Tab-separated table of N, CA and C in Angstrom:
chain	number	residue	atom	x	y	z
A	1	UNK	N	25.526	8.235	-27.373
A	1	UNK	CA	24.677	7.339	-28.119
A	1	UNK	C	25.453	6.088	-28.544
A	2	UNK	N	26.785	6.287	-29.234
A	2	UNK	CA	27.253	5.212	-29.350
A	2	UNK	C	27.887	3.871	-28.428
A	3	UNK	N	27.897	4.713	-27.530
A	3	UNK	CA	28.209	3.461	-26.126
A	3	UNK	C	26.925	3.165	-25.727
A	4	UNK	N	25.569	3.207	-26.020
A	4	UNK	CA	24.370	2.488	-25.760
A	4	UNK	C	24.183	1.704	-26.960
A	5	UNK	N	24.663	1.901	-28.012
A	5	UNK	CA	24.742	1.061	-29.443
A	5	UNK	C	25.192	0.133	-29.202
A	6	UNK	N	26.754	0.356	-28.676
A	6	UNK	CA	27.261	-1.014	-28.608
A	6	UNK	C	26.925	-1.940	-27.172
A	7	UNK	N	26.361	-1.031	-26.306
A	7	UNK	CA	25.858	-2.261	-25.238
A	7	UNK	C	25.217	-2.940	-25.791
A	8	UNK	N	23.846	-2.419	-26.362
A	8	UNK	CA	22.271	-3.246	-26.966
A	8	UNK	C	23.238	-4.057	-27.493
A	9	UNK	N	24.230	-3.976	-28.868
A	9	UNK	CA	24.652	-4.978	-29.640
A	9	UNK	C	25.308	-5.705	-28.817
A	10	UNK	N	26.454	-5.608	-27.847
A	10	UNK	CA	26.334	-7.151	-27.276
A	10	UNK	C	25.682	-7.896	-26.886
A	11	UNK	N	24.917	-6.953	-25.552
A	11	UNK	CA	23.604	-7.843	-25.020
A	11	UNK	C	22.924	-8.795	-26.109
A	12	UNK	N	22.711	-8.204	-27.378
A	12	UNK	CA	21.375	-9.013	-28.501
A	12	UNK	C	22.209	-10.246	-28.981
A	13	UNK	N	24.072	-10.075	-29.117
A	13	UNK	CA	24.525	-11.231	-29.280
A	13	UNK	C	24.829	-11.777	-28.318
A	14	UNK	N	25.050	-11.670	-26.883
A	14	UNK	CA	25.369	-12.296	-26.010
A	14	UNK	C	23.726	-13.356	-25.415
A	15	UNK	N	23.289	-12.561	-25.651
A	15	UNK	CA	21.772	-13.461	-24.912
A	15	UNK	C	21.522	-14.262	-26.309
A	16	UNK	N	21.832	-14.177	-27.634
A	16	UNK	CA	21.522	-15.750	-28.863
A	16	UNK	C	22.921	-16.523	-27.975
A	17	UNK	N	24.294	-16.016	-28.254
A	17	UNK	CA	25.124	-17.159	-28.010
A	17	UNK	C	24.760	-17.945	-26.675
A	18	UNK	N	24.359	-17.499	-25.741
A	18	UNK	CA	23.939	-18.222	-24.007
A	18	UNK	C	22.683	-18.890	-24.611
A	19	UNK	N	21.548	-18.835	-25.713
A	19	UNK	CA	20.754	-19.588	-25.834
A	19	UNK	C	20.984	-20.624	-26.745
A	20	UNK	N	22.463	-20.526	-27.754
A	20	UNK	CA	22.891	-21.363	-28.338
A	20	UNK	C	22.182	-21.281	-29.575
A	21	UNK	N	22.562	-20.342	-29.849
A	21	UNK	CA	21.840	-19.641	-31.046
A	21	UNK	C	20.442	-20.598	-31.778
A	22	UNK	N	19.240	-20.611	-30.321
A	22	UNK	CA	18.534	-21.215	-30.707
A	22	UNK	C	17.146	-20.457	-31.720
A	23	UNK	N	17.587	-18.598	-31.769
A	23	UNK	CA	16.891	-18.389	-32.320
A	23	UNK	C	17.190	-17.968	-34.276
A	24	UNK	N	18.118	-18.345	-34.452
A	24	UNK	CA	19.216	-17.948	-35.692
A	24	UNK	C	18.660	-18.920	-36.500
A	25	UNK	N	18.547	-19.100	-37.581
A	25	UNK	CA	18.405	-19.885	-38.819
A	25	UNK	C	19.837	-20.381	-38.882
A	26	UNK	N	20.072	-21.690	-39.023
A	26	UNK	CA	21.506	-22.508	-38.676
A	26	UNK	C	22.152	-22.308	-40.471
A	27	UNK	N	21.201	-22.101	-41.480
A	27	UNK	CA	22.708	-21.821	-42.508
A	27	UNK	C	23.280	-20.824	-42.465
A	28	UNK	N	24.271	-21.648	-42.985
A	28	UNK	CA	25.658	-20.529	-42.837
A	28	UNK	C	25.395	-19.067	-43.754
A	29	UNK	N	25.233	-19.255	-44.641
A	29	UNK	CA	24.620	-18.062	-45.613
A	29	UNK	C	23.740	-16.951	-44.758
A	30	UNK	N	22.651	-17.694	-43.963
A	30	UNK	CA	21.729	-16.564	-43.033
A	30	UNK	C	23.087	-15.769	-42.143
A	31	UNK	N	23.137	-17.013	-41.202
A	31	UNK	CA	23.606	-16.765	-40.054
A	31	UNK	C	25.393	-15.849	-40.215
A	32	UNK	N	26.053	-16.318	-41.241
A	32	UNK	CA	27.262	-15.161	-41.563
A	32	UNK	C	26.847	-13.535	-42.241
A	33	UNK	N	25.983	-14.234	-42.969
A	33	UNK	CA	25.671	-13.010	-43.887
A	33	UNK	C	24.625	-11.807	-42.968
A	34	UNK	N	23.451	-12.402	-42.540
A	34	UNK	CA	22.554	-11.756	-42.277
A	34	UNK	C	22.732	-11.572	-40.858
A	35	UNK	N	23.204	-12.292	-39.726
A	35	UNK	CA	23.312	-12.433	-38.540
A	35	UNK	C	24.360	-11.228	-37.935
A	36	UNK	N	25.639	-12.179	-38.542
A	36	UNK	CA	26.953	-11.402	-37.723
A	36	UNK	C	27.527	-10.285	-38.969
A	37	UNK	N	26.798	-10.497	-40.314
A	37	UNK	CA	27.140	-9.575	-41.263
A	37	UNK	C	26.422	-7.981	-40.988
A	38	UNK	N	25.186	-8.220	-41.219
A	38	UNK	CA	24.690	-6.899	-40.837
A	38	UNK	C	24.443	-6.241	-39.560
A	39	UNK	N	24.334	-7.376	-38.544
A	39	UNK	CA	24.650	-6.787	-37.229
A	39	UNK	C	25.671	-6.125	-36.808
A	40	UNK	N	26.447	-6.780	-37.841
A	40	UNK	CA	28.460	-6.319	-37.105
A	40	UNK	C	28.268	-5.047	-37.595
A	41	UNK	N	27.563	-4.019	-39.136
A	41	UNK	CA	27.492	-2.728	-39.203
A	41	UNK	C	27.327	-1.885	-37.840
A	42	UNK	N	26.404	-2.274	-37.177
A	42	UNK	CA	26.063	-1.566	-35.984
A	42	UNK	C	27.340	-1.645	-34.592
A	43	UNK	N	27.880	-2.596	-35.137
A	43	UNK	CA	29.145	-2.569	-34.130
A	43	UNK	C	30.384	-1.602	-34.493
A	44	UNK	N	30.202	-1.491	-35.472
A	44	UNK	CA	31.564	-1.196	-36.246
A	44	UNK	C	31.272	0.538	-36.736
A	45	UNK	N	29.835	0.763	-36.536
A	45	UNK	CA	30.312	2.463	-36.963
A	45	UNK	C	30.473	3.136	-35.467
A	46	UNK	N	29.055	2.505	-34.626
A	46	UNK	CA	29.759	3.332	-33.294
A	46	UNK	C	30.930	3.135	-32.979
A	47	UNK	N	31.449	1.855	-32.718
A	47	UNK	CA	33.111	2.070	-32.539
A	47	UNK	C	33.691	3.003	-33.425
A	48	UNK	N	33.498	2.801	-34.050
A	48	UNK	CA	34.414	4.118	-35.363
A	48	UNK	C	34.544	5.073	-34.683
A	49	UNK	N	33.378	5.527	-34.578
A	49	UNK	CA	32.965	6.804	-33.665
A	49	UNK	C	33.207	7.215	-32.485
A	50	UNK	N	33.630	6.180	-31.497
A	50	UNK	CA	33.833	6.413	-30.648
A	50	UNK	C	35.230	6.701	-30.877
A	51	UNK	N	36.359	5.424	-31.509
A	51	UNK	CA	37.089	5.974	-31.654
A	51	UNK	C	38.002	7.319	-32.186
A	52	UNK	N	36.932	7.732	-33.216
A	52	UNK	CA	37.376	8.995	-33.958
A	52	UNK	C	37.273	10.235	-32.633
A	53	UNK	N	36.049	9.901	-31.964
A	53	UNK	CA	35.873	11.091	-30.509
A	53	UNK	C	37.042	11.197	-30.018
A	54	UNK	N	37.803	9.664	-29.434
A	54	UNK	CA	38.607	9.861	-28.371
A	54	UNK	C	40.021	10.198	-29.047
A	55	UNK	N	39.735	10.556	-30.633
A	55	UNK	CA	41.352	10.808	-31.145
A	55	UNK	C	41.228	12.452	-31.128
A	56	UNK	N	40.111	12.645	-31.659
A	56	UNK	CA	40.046	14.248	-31.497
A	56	UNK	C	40.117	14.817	-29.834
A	57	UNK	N	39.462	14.001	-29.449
A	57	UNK	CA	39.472	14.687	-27.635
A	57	UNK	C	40.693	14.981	-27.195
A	58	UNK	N	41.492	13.831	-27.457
A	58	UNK	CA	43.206	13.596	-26.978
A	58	UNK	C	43.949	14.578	-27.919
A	59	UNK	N	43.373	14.899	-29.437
A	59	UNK	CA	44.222	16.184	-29.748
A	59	UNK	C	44.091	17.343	-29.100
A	60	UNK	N	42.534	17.865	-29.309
A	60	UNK	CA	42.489	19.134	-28.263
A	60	UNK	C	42.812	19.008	-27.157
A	61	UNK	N	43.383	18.180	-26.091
A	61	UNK	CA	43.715	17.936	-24.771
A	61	UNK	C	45.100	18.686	-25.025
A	62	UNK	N	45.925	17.655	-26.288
A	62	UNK	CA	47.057	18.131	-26.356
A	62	UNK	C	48.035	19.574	-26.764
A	63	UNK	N	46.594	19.825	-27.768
A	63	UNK	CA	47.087	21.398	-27.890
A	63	UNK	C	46.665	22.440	-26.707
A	64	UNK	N	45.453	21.848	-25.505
A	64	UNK	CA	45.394	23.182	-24.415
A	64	UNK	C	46.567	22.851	-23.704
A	65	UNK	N	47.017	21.633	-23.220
A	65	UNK	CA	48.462	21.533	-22.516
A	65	UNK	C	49.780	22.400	-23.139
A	66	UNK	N	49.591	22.145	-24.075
A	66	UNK	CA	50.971	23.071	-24.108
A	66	UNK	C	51.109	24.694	-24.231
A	67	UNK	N	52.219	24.949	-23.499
A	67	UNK	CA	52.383	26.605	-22.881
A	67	UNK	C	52.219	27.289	-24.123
């Protein structure tokens, strides 16, 4: 789930920045706060998550490897 999170979230910022963020409200207040502020939540827990997966995966990897 979280690697389809973070596709949608680039795609949704990659297709405003290629339109030149013609659909964004241009103050800064919207557009930091509300734009890349609360959007970035959605970036930032799946990554979390993903990363927390691939730390646990790589531990249990490491404890079946050894004799």
């Amino acid at each position: 789930l979280s690697p389809g999170q973070l596709y949608g979230d680039v795609l949704y910022f990659a297709t405003e920045a290629r339109a030149g963020w013609a659909h964004s409200d241009p103050h800064p207040f919207y557009f930091w706060g509300y734009f890349v502020g609360l959007n970035g939540v959605w970036l930032l827990v799946p990554g979390l998550l993903l990363l927390d997966a691939g730390h646990q995966l790589a531990t249990a990897q490491r404890g079946h490897d050894r004799p």
